[in-house]
Amino acid sequence: MHEPLVLSGKEVSASVFDDLKNKIEDLKNHDVVPGLAVVLVGEDPASQIYVRSKTKTFNKLNLHTETYRLSSEVTEVSLLDLIKKLNQDPTFHGILVQLPLPKHINSDKIINAIDPNKDVDGFHPENAGLLSIGKPRFIPCTPKGIMRILNHYQINLKGKHVVVIGRSNIVGRPISILTSLKSEWANGTTTICHSGTPDIKSHTKNADVVVVALGVPGFLTSKMVKDNAIIIDVGINRVDDDSVKGYTLVGDVEWEGVKKIASAITPVPGGVGPMTIAMLVENTIEAASDHTSELSEPIQSQYHHSLQPAK
Ligand code: GUN
């Protein structure tokens, strides 16, 4: 029976953490402990889980982290005041405001207030702009993690048709830029599909690589993909069931059907998810190392190395 290569983010993230441990040690020898401030507004259950898991990872690596939990009724002004304070706090090299924010808060205004040199999410317009011209400072964590998975499994996008489903600033837009950049491991031909695309299947059927980041359980079915396609599933959706937990986590890909056709596929859980946190740690270390000029070797992510011009 056909078995695809399962692209394990769990394994790739473990090797990323192994590399990062040396860099953390190096920084500690220079009296620098990378620090991340996390701002969590309200009670969104998914956000609570994500933030808990980020904090756990930072603590395990003996990094400095603090979570600022604010009521869902917090005013925009108080939130801006907190960001101002965090921008000036030298113990925090990175600041992350967990999204989504409550409706009464203008997310753009909050993101714009973060010091772009501490914007480890890569969401600030300055960082989004730098990425779009192929000179990234901080690359958003989930898209960076996807590129790292492809890199780890030696999947080169050169000459490949990549179809991205979703155009969010968190995943869809930046991954469409990364996959199409003129660089050694990218250089793909990328199409973005979104809610305004009339016939998504007509695009995915021709794709060598499909990245689906919609948040719709089982959206991508076997009928929508061509034989031997490479499938990257960014969705993490809770589907209620009769299990002990009361729910199962599923991706945006209809796993049972698509795995029979794909040549390689990321699972959910254990695919893209673990990479997001690994890249957040990496970005925070990059932010911290900007303050330290005498490291034994320059701290640059593997992905920055692979952003060399295409031959
Ligand atoms: N919400 C969902 N994904 C993310 C992320 O990568 N960063 C932040 N700040 N919020 C998110």
Short mmCIF file of C-alpha atoms and ligand atoms in Angstrom, two decimals:
data_model
loop_
_atom_site.label_atom_id
_atom_site.label_comp_id
_atom_site.label_asym_id
_atom_site.label_seq_id
_atom_site.Cartn_x
_atom_site.Cartn_y
_atom_site.Cartn_z
CA MET A 1 0.00 0.00 0.00
CA HIS A 2 1.11 3.57 -0.69
CA GLU A 3 2.64 5.19 2.39
CA PRO A 4 3.64 8.84 2.22
CA LEU A 5 6.67 10.30 3.94
CA VAL A 6 5.33 11.73 7.19
CA LEU A 7 6.98 15.13 7.74
CA SER A 8 7.41 15.13 11.51
CA GLY A 9 7.59 18.59 13.02
CA LYS A 10 8.10 16.87 16.34
CA GLU A 11 11.40 15.42 15.11
CA VAL A 12 12.53 18.56 13.27
CA SER A 13 11.76 20.76 16.29
CA ALA A 14 13.76 18.39 18.54
CA SER A 15 16.80 18.89 16.32
CA VAL A 16 16.21 22.67 16.28
CA PHE A 17 16.13 22.71 20.09
CA ASP A 18 19.37 20.70 20.19
CA ASP A 19 21.09 23.38 18.08
CA LEU A 20 19.55 26.19 20.09
CA LYS A 21 20.84 24.79 23.40
CA ASN A 22 24.42 25.62 22.33
CA LYS A 23 23.38 29.13 21.35
CA ILE A 24 21.58 29.63 24.67
CA GLU A 25 24.73 28.48 26.47
CA ASP A 26 26.82 30.86 24.40
CA LEU A 27 24.55 33.79 25.29
CA LYS A 28 24.59 32.82 28.98
CA ASN A 29 28.39 32.96 28.90
CA HIS A 30 27.91 36.58 27.85
CA ASP A 31 25.43 37.13 30.72
CA VAL A 32 22.48 37.28 28.34
CA VAL A 33 19.35 35.26 29.09
CA PRO A 34 16.94 35.53 26.16
CA GLY A 35 13.63 36.90 27.41
CA LEU A 36 10.11 36.87 25.99
CA ALA A 37 7.12 38.87 27.24
CA VAL A 38 3.78 37.30 26.31
CA VAL A 39 0.60 39.36 26.43
CA LEU A 40 -2.64 37.40 26.66
CA VAL A 41 -5.93 39.30 26.60
CA GLY A 42 -9.20 37.56 27.53
CA GLU A 43 -10.15 33.93 27.93
CA ASP A 44 -10.00 32.46 24.41
CA PRO A 45 -9.42 28.73 25.12
CA ALA A 46 -7.14 28.09 22.12
CA SER A 47 -5.00 31.15 22.98
CA GLN A 48 -4.69 29.95 26.59
CA ILE A 49 -3.42 26.56 25.39
CA TYR A 50 -0.93 28.11 22.94
CA VAL A 51 0.42 30.51 25.56
CA ARG A 52 0.74 27.77 28.19
CA SER A 53 2.69 25.64 25.77
CA LYS A 54 5.01 28.54 24.79
CA THR A 55 5.71 29.31 28.47
CA LYS A 56 6.40 25.64 29.23
CA THR A 57 8.98 25.44 26.44
CA PHE A 58 10.74 28.65 27.52
CA ASN A 59 10.86 27.45 31.13
CA LYS A 60 12.22 24.06 30.12
CA LEU A 61 15.08 25.77 28.27
CA ASN A 62 15.74 28.04 31.29
CA LEU A 63 14.89 31.13 29.29
CA HIS A 64 13.26 34.19 30.80
CA THR A 65 9.54 34.57 30.15
CA GLU A 66 6.62 36.33 31.74
CA THR A 67 2.96 36.27 30.73
CA TYR A 68 0.85 39.39 31.18
CA ARG A 69 -2.77 38.25 31.49
CA LEU A 70 -5.28 41.04 30.92
CA SER A 71 -9.04 41.04 31.19
CA SER A 72 -11.02 40.98 27.93
CA GLU A 73 -12.32 44.41 28.97
CA VAL A 74 -8.87 46.04 29.04
CA THR A 75 -8.76 49.34 27.16
CA GLU A 76 -6.62 49.95 24.11
CA VAL A 77 -4.81 52.71 26.03
CA SER A 78 -3.78 50.39 28.90
CA LEU A 79 -2.62 47.77 26.44
CA LEU A 80 -0.54 50.38 24.58
CA ASP A 81 0.93 51.50 27.92
CA LEU A 82 1.98 47.94 28.71
CA ILE A 83 3.63 47.54 25.28
CA LYS A 84 5.52 50.81 25.84
CA LYS A 85 6.79 49.49 29.17
CA LEU A 86 7.84 46.16 27.62
CA ASN A 87 9.60 47.92 24.74
CA GLN A 88 11.80 49.65 27.32
CA ASP A 89 12.44 46.60 29.52
CA PRO A 90 15.94 45.27 28.66
CA THR A 91 15.18 41.82 30.13
CA PHE A 92 12.72 41.19 27.28
CA HIS A 93 14.28 40.74 23.85
CA GLY A 94 10.97 39.61 22.36
CA ILE A 95 7.34 40.69 22.79
CA LEU A 96 4.42 38.55 21.66
CA VAL A 97 0.80 39.69 21.81
CA GLN A 98 -1.33 36.60 21.37
CA LEU A 99 -3.96 37.03 18.64
CA PRO A 100 -6.86 37.34 18.21
CA LEU A 101 -7.53 40.38 20.41
CA PRO A 102 -11.05 41.35 21.53
CA LYS A 103 -13.05 43.25 18.90
CA HIS A 104 -12.91 46.63 20.68
CA ILE A 105 -9.11 46.67 20.34
CA ASN A 106 -7.49 47.65 17.06
CA SER A 107 -4.92 44.86 16.53
CA ASP A 108 -3.00 46.87 13.91
CA LYS A 109 -2.48 49.70 16.37
CA ILE A 110 -1.16 47.26 19.00
CA ILE A 111 1.19 45.47 16.58
CA ASN A 112 2.48 48.84 15.30
CA ALA A 113 3.33 49.84 18.88
CA ILE A 114 5.72 46.89 19.39
CA ASP A 115 9.39 47.80 18.90
CA PRO A 116 10.16 46.15 15.50
CA ASN A 117 13.47 44.89 16.96
CA LYS A 118 11.48 42.97 19.60
CA ASP A 119 8.73 41.78 17.25
CA VAL A 120 9.61 38.07 17.32
CA ASP A 121 6.26 37.25 15.64
CA GLY A 122 7.38 39.25 12.59
CA PHE A 123 3.94 40.92 12.35
CA HIS A 124 5.04 44.59 12.55
CA PRO A 125 4.67 46.33 9.14
CA GLU A 126 8.42 47.05 9.09
CA ASN A 127 9.20 43.33 9.46
CA ALA A 128 6.45 42.28 7.03
CA GLY A 129 7.92 44.77 4.54
CA LEU A 130 11.47 43.48 5.03
CA LEU A 131 10.27 39.94 4.39
CA SER A 132 8.40 40.96 1.26
CA ILE A 133 11.58 42.45 -0.24
CA GLY A 134 13.55 39.31 0.60
CA LYS A 135 15.55 40.84 3.47
CA PRO A 136 13.81 39.39 6.54
CA ARG A 137 14.56 40.44 10.11
CA PHE A 138 12.05 38.25 11.96
CA ILE A 139 10.15 35.67 9.91
CA PRO A 140 6.69 34.79 11.32
CA CYS A 141 7.04 31.56 13.31
CA THR A 142 4.61 29.20 11.57
CA PRO A 143 5.73 29.95 7.98
CA LYS A 144 9.37 29.84 9.09
CA GLY A 145 8.68 26.45 10.67
CA ILE A 146 7.14 25.15 7.44
CA MET A 147 10.23 26.20 5.45
CA ARG A 148 12.44 24.52 8.04
CA ILE A 149 10.49 21.25 7.73
CA LEU A 150 10.88 21.32 3.93
CA ASN A 151 14.57 22.13 4.32
CA HIS A 152 15.09 19.29 6.83
CA TYR A 153 13.56 16.73 4.48
CA GLN A 154 15.54 18.17 1.54
CA ILE A 155 12.39 19.22 -0.31
CA ASN A 156 13.49 21.97 -2.68
CA LEU A 157 10.71 24.15 -4.08
CA LYS A 158 12.69 25.19 -7.14
CA GLY A 159 10.51 24.64 -10.21
CA LYS A 160 7.54 23.49 -8.11
CA HIS A 161 4.04 24.91 -8.23
CA VAL A 162 2.99 25.80 -4.67
CA VAL A 163 -0.64 26.50 -3.85
CA VAL A 164 -1.34 28.26 -0.55
CA ILE A 165 -4.92 28.23 0.74
CA GLY A 166 -5.46 31.19 3.09
CA ARG A 167 -4.10 34.75 3.05
CA SER A 168 -3.78 35.64 6.73
CA ASN A 169 -0.90 37.84 7.90
CA ILE A 170 0.07 35.05 10.33
CA VAL A 171 0.51 32.19 7.83
CA GLY A 172 -0.94 32.43 4.30
CA ARG A 173 0.59 35.73 3.16
CA PRO A 174 4.10 35.20 4.61
CA ILE A 175 4.36 31.56 3.43
CA SER A 176 3.37 32.68 -0.08
CA ILE A 177 6.24 35.19 0.03
CA LEU A 178 8.75 32.70 1.47
CA THR A 179 7.96 29.94 -1.03
CA SER A 180 8.34 32.31 -3.98
CA LEU A 181 11.47 34.21 -2.83
CA LYS A 182 14.46 34.02 -5.12
CA SER A 183 16.55 31.90 -2.80
CA GLU A 184 18.21 28.53 -2.81
CA TRP A 185 15.49 26.52 -1.06
CA ALA A 186 12.49 28.46 -2.29
CA ASN A 187 12.11 29.83 -5.80
CA GLY A 188 8.73 28.14 -6.16
CA THR A 189 5.86 29.38 -8.33
CA THR A 190 3.19 30.28 -5.83
CA THR A 191 -0.57 30.77 -6.17
CA ILE A 192 -2.66 32.05 -3.24
CA CYS A 193 -6.25 30.84 -2.94
CA HIS A 194 -8.71 32.43 -0.50
CA SER A 195 -12.39 32.94 0.24
CA GLY A 196 -12.76 34.90 -3.01
CA THR A 197 -11.31 32.11 -5.20
CA PRO A 198 -14.15 30.60 -7.30
CA ASP A 199 -12.77 27.08 -7.88
CA ILE A 200 -10.01 26.19 -5.41
CA LYS A 201 -9.85 22.59 -6.64
CA SER A 202 -8.82 23.73 -10.14
CA HIS A 203 -5.67 25.20 -8.53
CA THR A 204 -4.88 22.51 -5.94
CA LYS A 205 -5.26 19.76 -8.56
CA ASN A 206 -2.24 21.24 -10.39
CA ALA A 207 -0.12 21.84 -7.30
CA ASP A 208 3.12 20.05 -6.49
CA VAL A 209 2.87 21.45 -2.96
CA VAL A 210 -0.31 22.48 -1.13
CA VAL A 211 -0.16 24.54 2.06
CA VAL A 212 -3.57 24.74 3.71
CA ALA A 213 -4.12 27.29 6.47
CA LEU A 214 -7.85 27.88 6.68
CA GLY A 215 -9.02 26.52 10.02
CA VAL A 216 -11.68 24.31 8.39
CA PRO A 217 -11.48 20.65 9.51
CA GLY A 218 -10.89 18.23 6.63
CA PHE A 219 -11.19 20.97 3.96
CA LEU A 220 -8.60 19.49 1.58
CA THR A 221 -9.87 16.14 0.29
CA SER A 222 -8.25 13.49 -1.91
CA LYS A 223 -10.28 14.71 -4.91
CA MET A 224 -8.51 18.08 -4.67
CA VAL A 225 -4.89 16.89 -4.87
CA LYS A 226 -2.79 15.33 -7.58
CA ASP A 227 -0.79 12.11 -7.19
CA ASN A 228 2.45 12.49 -5.23
CA ALA A 229 1.73 16.04 -4.06
CA ILE A 230 3.44 17.34 -0.92
CA ILE A 231 0.87 18.45 1.65
CA ILE A 232 1.45 20.91 4.50
CA ASP A 233 -1.44 21.07 6.96
CA VAL A 234 -1.43 24.18 9.16
CA GLY A 235 -4.90 23.63 10.68
CA ILE A 236 -5.34 22.71 14.33
CA ASN A 237 -9.08 22.25 14.83
CA ARG A 238 -10.94 20.81 17.81
CA VAL A 239 -13.70 18.45 16.76
CA ASP A 240 -16.01 17.32 19.60
CA ASP A 241 -16.43 13.56 20.01
CA ASP A 242 -17.14 10.81 22.59
CA SER A 243 -13.49 10.34 23.61
CA VAL A 244 -12.33 10.84 27.22
CA LYS A 245 -11.04 14.32 26.35
CA GLY A 246 -14.29 15.16 24.60
CA TYR A 247 -12.58 16.26 21.40
CA THR A 248 -9.95 15.31 18.83
CA LEU A 249 -7.46 17.64 17.14
CA VAL A 250 -7.69 17.49 13.37
CA GLY A 251 -6.09 19.47 10.60
CA ASP A 252 -7.49 21.15 7.49
CA VAL A 253 -6.62 18.03 5.48
CA GLU A 254 -8.82 14.95 5.24
CA TRP A 255 -5.95 12.72 6.44
CA GLU A 256 -7.21 9.23 5.59
CA GLY A 257 -7.98 10.07 1.97
CA VAL A 258 -5.11 12.45 1.18
CA LYS A 259 -2.35 10.29 2.71
CA LYS A 260 -3.14 7.60 0.11
CA ILE A 261 -2.23 10.03 -2.68
CA ALA A 262 0.42 12.37 -1.25
CA SER A 263 4.16 11.67 -1.46
CA ALA A 264 4.78 13.59 1.77
CA ILE A 265 2.43 15.05 4.38
CA THR A 266 2.55 16.77 7.77
CA PRO A 267 0.41 15.11 10.47
CA VAL A 268 -1.86 16.90 12.98
CA PRO A 269 -0.82 16.92 15.74
CA GLY A 270 2.98 16.64 15.48
CA GLY A 271 3.46 18.43 12.16
CA VAL A 272 3.58 22.21 11.79
CA GLY A 273 2.42 22.90 15.39
CA PRO A 274 5.66 22.02 17.24
CA MET A 275 7.65 24.06 14.73
CA THR A 276 5.82 27.30 15.59
CA ILE A 277 7.14 27.21 19.16
CA ALA A 278 10.64 26.15 18.09
CA MET A 279 10.80 29.14 15.72
CA LEU A 280 9.53 31.47 18.44
CA VAL A 281 12.42 30.36 20.64
CA GLU A 282 14.80 30.79 17.70
CA ASN A 283 13.51 34.29 16.92
CA THR A 284 13.83 35.29 20.58
CA ILE A 285 17.42 34.03 20.62
CA GLU A 286 18.11 35.98 17.42
CA ALA A 287 16.65 39.09 19.08
CA ALA A 288 18.81 38.54 22.17
CA SER A 289 21.95 37.93 20.14
CA ASP A 290 21.53 41.28 18.41
CA HIS A 291 22.55 42.73 21.77
CA THR A 292 25.69 40.63 21.94
CA SER A 293 28.46 41.21 19.46
CA GLU A 294 31.13 38.76 20.64
CA LEU A 295 29.52 35.37 20.28
CA SER A 296 31.70 32.41 19.33
CA GLU A 297 29.86 32.23 16.02
CA PRO A 298 27.32 34.63 14.64
CA ILE A 299 23.82 33.51 15.53
CA GLN A 300 21.95 33.27 12.33
CA SER A 301 19.15 30.87 11.67
CA GLN A 302 19.64 28.10 9.18
CA TYR A 303 16.83 29.62 7.18
CA HIS A 304 18.63 32.93 6.83
CA HIS A 305 21.55 30.95 5.37
CA SER A 306 19.21 29.32 2.90
CA LEU A 307 17.98 32.73 1.77
CA GLN A 308 21.00 33.02 -0.45
CA PRO A 309 20.21 34.12 -4.01
CA ALA A 310 19.12 31.29 -6.29
CA LYS A 311 21.67 30.02 -8.74
N1 GUN B 1 -2.44 33.42 17.08
C1 GUN B 1 -2.36 32.33 16.28
N2 GUN B 1 -1.09 32.14 15.87
C2 GUN B 1 -0.35 33.14 16.42
C3 GUN B 1 1.03 33.48 16.37
O1 GUN B 1 1.86 32.83 15.71
N3 GUN B 1 1.40 34.59 17.07
C4 GUN B 1 0.50 35.33 17.79
N4 GUN B 1 0.95 36.39 18.43
N5 GUN B 1 -0.79 35.05 17.85
C5 GUN B 1 -1.21 33.95 17.18
#
